[in-house]
PDB file of N, CA, C and O in Angstrom:
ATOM      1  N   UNK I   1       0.842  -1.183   0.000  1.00 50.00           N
ATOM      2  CA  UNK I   1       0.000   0.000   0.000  1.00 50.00           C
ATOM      3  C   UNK I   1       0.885   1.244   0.000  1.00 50.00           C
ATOM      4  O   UNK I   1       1.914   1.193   0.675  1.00 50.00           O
ATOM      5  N   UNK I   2       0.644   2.188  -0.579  1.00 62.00           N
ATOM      6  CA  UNK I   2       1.399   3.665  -0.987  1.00 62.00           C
ATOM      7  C   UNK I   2       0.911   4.573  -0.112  1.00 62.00           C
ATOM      8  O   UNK I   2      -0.288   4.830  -0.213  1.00 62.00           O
ATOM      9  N   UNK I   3       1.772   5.322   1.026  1.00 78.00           N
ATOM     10  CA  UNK I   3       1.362   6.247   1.945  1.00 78.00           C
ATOM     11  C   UNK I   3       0.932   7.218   0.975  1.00 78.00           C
ATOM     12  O   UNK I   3       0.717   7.253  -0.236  1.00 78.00           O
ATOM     13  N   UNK I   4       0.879   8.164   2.187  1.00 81.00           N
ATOM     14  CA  UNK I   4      -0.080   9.660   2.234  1.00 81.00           C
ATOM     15  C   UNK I   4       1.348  10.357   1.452  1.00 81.00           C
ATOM     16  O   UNK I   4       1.355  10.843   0.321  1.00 81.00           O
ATOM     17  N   UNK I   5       2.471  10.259   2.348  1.00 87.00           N
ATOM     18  CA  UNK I   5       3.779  11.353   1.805  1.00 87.00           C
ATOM     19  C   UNK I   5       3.858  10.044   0.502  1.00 87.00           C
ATOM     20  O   UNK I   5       2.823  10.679   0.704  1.00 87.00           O
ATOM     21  N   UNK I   6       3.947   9.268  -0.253  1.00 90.00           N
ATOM     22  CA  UNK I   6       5.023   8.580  -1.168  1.00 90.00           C
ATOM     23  C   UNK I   6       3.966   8.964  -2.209  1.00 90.00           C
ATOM     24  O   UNK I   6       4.626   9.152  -3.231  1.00 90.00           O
ATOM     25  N   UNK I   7       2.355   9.232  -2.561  1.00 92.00           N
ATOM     26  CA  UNK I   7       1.404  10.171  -2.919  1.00 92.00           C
ATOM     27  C   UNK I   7       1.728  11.475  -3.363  1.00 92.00           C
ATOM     28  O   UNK I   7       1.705  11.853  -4.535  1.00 92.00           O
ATOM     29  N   UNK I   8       2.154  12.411  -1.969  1.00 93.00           N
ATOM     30  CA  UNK I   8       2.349  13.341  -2.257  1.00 93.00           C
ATOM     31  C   UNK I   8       3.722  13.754  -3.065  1.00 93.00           C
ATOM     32  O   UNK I   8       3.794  14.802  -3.708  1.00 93.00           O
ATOM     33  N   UNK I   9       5.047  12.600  -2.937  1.00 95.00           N
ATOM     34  CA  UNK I   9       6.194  12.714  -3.711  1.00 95.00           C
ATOM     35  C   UNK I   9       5.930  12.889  -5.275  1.00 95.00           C
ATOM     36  O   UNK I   9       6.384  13.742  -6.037  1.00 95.00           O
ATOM     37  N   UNK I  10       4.790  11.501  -5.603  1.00 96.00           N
ATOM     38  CA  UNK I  10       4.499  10.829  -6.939  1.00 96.00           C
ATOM     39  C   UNK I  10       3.988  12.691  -7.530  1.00 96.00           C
ATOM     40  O   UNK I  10       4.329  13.267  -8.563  1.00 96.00           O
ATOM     41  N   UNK I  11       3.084  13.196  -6.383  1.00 96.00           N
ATOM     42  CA  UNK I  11       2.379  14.471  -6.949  1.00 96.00           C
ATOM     43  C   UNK I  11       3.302  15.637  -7.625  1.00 96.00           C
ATOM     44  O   UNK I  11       3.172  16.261  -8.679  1.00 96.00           O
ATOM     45  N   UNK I  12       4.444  15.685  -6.426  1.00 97.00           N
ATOM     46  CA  UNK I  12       5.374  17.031  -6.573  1.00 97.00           C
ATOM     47  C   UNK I  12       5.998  16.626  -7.991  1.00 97.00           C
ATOM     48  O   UNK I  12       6.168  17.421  -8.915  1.00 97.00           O
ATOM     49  N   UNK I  13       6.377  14.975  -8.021  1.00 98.00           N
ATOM     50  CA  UNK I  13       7.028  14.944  -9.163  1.00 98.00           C
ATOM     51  C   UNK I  13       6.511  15.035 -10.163  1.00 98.00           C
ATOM     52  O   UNK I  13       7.427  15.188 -10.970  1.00 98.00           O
ATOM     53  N   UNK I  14       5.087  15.048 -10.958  1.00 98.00           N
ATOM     54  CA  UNK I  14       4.805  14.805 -11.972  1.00 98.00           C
ATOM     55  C   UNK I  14       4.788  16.397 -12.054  1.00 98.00           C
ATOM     56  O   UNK I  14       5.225  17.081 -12.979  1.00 98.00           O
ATOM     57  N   UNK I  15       4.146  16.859 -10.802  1.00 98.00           N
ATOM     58  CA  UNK I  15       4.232  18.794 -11.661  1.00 98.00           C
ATOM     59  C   UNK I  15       5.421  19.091 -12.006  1.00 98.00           C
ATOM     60  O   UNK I  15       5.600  19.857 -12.953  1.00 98.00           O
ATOM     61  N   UNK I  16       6.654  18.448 -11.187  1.00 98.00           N
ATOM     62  CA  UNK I  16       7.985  19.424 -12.024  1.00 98.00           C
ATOM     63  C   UNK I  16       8.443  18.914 -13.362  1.00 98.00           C
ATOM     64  O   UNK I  16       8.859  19.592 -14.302  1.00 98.00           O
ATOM     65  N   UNK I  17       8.248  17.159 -13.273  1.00 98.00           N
ATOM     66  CA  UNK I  17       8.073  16.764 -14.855  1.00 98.00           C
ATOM     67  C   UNK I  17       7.392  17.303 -15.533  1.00 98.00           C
ATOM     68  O   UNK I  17       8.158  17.739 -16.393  1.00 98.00           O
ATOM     69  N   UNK I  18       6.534  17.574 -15.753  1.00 98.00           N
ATOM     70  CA  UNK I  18       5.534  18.393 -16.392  1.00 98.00           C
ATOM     71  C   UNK I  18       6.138  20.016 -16.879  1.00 98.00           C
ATOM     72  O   UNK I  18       6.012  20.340 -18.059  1.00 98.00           O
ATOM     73  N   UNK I  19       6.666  20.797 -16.071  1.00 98.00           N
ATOM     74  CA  UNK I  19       7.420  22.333 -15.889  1.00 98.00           C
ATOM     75  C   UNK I  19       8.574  21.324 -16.632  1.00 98.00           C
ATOM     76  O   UNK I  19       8.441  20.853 -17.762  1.00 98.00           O
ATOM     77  N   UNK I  20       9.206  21.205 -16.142  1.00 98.00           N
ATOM     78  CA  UNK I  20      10.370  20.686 -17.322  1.00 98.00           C
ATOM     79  C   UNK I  20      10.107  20.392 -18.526  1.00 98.00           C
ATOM     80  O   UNK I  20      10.886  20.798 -19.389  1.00 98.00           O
ATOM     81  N   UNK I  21       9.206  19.786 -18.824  1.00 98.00           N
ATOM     82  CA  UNK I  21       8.663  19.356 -20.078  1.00 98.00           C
ATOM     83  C   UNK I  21       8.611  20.957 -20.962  1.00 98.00           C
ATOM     84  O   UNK I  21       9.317  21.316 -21.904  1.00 98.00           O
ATOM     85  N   UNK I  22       7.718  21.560 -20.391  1.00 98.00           N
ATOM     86  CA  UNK I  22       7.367  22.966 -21.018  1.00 98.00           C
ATOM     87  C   UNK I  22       8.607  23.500 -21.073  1.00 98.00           C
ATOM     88  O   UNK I  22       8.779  23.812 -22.251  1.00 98.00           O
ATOM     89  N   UNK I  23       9.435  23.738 -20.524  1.00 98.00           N
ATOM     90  CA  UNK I  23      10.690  24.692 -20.353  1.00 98.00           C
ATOM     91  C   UNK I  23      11.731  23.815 -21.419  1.00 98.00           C
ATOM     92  O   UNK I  23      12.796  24.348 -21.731  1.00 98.00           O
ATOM     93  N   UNK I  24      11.505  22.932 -21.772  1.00 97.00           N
ATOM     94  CA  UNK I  24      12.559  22.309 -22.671  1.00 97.00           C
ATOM     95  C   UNK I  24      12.920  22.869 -24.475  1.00 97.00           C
ATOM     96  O   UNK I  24      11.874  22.966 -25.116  1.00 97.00           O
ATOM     97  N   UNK I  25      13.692  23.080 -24.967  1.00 97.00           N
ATOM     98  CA  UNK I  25      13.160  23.396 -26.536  1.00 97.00           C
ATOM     99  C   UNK I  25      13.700  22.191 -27.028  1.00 97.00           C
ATOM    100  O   UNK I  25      13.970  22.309 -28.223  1.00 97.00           O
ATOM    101  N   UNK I  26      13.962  21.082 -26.573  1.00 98.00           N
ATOM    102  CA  UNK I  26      14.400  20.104 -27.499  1.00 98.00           C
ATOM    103  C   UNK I  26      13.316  19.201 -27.164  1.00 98.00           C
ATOM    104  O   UNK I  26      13.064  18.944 -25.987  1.00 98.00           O
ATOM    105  N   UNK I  27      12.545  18.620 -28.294  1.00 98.00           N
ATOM    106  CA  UNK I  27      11.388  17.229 -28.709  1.00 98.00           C
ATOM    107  C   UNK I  27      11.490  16.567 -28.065  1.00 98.00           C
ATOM    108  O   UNK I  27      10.851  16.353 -27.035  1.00 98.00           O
ATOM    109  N   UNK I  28      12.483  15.972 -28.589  1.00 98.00           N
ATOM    110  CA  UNK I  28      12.927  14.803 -27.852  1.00 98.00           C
ATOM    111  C   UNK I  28      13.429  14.853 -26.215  1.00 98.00           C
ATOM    112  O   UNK I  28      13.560  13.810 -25.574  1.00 98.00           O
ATOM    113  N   UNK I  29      13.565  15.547 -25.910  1.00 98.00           N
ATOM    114  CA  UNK I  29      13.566  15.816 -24.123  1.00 98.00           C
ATOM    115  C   UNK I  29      12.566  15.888 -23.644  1.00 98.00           C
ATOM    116  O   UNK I  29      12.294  15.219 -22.646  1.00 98.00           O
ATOM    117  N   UNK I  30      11.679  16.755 -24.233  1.00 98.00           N
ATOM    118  CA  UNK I  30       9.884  17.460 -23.681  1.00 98.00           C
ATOM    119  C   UNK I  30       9.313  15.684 -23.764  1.00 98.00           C
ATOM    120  O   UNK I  30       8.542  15.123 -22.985  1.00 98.00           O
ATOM    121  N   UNK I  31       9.821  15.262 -24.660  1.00 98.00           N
ATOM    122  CA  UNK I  31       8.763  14.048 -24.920  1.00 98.00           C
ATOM    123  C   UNK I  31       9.150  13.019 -23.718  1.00 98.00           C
ATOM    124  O   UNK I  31       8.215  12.321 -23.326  1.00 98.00           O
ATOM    125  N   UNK I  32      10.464  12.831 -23.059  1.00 98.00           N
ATOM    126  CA  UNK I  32      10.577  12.195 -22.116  1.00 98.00           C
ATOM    127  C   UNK I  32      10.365  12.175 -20.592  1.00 98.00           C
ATOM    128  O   UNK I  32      10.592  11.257 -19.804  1.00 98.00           O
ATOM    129  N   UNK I  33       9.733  13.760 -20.298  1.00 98.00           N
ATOM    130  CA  UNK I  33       9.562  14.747 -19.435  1.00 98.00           C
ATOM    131  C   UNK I  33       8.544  14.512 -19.357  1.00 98.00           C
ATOM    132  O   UNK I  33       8.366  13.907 -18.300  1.00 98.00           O
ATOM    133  N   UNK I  34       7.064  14.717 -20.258  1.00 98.00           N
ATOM    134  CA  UNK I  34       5.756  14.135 -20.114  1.00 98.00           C
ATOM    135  C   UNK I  34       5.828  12.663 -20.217  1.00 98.00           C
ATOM    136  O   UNK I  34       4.736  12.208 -19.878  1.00 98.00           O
ATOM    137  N   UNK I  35       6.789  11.580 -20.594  1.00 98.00           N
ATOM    138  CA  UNK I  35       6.382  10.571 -20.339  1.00 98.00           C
ATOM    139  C   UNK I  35       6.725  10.169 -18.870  1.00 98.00           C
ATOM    140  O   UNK I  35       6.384   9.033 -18.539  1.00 98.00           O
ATOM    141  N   UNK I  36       7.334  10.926 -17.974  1.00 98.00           N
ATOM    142  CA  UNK I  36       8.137  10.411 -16.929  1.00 98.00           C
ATOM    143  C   UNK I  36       6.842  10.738 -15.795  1.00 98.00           C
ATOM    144  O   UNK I  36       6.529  10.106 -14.786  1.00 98.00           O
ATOM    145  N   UNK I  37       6.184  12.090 -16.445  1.00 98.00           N
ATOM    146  CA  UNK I  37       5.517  12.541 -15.389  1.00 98.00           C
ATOM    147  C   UNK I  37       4.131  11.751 -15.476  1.00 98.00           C
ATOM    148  O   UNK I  37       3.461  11.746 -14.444  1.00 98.00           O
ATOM    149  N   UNK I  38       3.538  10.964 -16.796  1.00 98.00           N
ATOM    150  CA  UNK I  38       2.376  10.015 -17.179  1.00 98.00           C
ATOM    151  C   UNK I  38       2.926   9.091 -15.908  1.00 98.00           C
ATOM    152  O   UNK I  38       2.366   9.166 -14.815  1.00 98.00           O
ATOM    153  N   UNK I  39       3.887   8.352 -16.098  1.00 98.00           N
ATOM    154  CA  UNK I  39       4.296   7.422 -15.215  1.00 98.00           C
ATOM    155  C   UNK I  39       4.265   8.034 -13.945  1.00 98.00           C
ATOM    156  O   UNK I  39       4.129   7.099 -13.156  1.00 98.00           O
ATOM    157  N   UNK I  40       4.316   9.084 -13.320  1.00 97.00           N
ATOM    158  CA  UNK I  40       4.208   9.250 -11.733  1.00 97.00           C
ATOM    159  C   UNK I  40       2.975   9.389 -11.813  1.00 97.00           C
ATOM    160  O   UNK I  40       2.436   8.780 -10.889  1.00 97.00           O
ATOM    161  N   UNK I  41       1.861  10.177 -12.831  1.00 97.00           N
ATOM    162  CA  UNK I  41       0.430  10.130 -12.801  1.00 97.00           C
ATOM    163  C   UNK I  41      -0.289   8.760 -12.145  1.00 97.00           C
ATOM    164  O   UNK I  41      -1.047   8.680 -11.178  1.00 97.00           O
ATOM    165  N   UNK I  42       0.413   7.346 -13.341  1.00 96.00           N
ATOM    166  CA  UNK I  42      -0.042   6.206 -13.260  1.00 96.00           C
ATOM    167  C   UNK I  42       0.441   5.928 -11.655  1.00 96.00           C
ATOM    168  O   UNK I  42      -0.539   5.403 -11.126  1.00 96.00           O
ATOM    169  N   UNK I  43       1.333   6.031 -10.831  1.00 93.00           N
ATOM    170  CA  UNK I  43       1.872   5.805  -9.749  1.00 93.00           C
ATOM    171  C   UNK I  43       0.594   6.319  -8.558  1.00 93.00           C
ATOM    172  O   UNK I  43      -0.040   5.680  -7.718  1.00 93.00           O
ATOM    173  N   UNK I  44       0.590   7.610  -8.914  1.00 92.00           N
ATOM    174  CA  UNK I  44      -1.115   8.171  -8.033  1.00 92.00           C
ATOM    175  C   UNK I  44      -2.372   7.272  -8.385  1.00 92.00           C
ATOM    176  O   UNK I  44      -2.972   6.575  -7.568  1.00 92.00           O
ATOM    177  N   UNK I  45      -2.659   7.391  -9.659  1.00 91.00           N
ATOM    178  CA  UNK I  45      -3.895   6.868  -9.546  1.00 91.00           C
ATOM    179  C   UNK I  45      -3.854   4.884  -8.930  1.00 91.00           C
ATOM    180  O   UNK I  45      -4.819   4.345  -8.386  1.00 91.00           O
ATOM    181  N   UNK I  46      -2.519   4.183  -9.223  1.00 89.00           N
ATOM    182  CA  UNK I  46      -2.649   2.852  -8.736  1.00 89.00           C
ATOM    183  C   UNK I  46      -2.755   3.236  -7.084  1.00 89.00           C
ATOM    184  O   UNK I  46      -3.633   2.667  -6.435  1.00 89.00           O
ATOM    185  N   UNK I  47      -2.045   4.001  -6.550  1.00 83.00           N
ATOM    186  CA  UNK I  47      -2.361   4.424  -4.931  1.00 83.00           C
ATOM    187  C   UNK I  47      -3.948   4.306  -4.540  1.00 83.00           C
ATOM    188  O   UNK I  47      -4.450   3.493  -3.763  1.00 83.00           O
ATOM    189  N   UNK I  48      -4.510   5.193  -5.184  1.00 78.00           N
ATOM    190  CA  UNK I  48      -5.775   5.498  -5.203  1.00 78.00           C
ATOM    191  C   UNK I  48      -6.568   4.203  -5.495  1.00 78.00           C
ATOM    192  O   UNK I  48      -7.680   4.106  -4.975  1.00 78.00           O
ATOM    193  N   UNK I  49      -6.286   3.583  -5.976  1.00 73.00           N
ATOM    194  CA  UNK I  49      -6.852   2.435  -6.550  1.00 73.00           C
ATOM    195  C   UNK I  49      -7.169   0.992  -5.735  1.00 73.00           C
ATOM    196  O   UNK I  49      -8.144   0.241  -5.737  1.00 73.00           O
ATOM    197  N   UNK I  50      -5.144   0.960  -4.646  1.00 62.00           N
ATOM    198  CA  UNK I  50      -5.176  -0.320  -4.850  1.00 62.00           C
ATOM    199  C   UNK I  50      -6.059  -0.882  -2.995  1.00 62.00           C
ATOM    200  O   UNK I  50      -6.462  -1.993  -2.651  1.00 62.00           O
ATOM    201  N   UNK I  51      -6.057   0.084  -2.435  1.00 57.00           N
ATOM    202  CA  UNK I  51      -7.025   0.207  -0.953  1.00 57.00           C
ATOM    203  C   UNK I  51      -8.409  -0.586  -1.431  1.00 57.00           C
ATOM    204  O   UNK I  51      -8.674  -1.609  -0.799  1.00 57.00           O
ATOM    205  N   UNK I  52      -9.114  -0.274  -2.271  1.00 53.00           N
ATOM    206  CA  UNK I  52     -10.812  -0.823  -2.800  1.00 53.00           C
ATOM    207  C   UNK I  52     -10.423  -2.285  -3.163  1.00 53.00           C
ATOM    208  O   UNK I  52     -11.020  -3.319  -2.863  1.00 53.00           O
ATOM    209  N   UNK I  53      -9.047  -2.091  -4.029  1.00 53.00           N
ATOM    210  CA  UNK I  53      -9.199  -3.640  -4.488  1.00 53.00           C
ATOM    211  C   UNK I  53      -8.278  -4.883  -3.573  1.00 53.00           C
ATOM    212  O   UNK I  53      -8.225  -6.101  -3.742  1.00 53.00           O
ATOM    213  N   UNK I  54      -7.665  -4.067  -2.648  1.00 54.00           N
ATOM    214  CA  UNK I  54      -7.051  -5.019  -1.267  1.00 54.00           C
ATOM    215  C   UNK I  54      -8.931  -5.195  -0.361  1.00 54.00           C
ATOM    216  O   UNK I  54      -9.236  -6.327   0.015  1.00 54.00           O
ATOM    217  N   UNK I  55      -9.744  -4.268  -0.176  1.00 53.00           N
ATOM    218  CA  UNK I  55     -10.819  -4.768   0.409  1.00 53.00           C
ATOM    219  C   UNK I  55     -11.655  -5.879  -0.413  1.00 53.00           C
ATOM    220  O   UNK I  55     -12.249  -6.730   0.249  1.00 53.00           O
ATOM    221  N   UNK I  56     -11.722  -5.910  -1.610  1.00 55.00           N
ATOM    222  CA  UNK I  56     -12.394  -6.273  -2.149  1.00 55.00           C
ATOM    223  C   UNK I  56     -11.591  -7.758  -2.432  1.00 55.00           C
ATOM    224  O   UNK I  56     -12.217  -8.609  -3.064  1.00 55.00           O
ATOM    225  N   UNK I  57     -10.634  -7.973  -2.110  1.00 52.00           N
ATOM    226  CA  UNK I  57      -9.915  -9.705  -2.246  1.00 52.00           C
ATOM    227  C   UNK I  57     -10.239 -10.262  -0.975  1.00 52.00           C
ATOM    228  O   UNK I  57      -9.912 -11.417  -0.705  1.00 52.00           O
TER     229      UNK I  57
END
């Protein structure tokens, strides 16, 4: 199970991935910057997720 702070890490990080992303002028960087921060997205929402489906086994 994913605490309250390892949540809020996944959070801080996807906004600065995200600000990095924008601040980049090279493609190919921006593009690895939003994919890094999709992946901390996916990291929150499995948090969110996996409490219902530990009750539910």
């Amino acid at each position: 199970m994913t605490s309250r702070s390892d949540t809020a890490y996944f959070a801080r990080r996807e906004t600065e991935e995200r600000a990095r992303a924008m601040a980049c002028s090279d493609v190919a960087a921006r593009r690895v910057h939003l994919e890094m921060a999709e992946r901390y997205r996916e990291c929150i929402q499995s948090a969110m997720v996996a409490p219902a489906e530990t009750i539910a086994a």
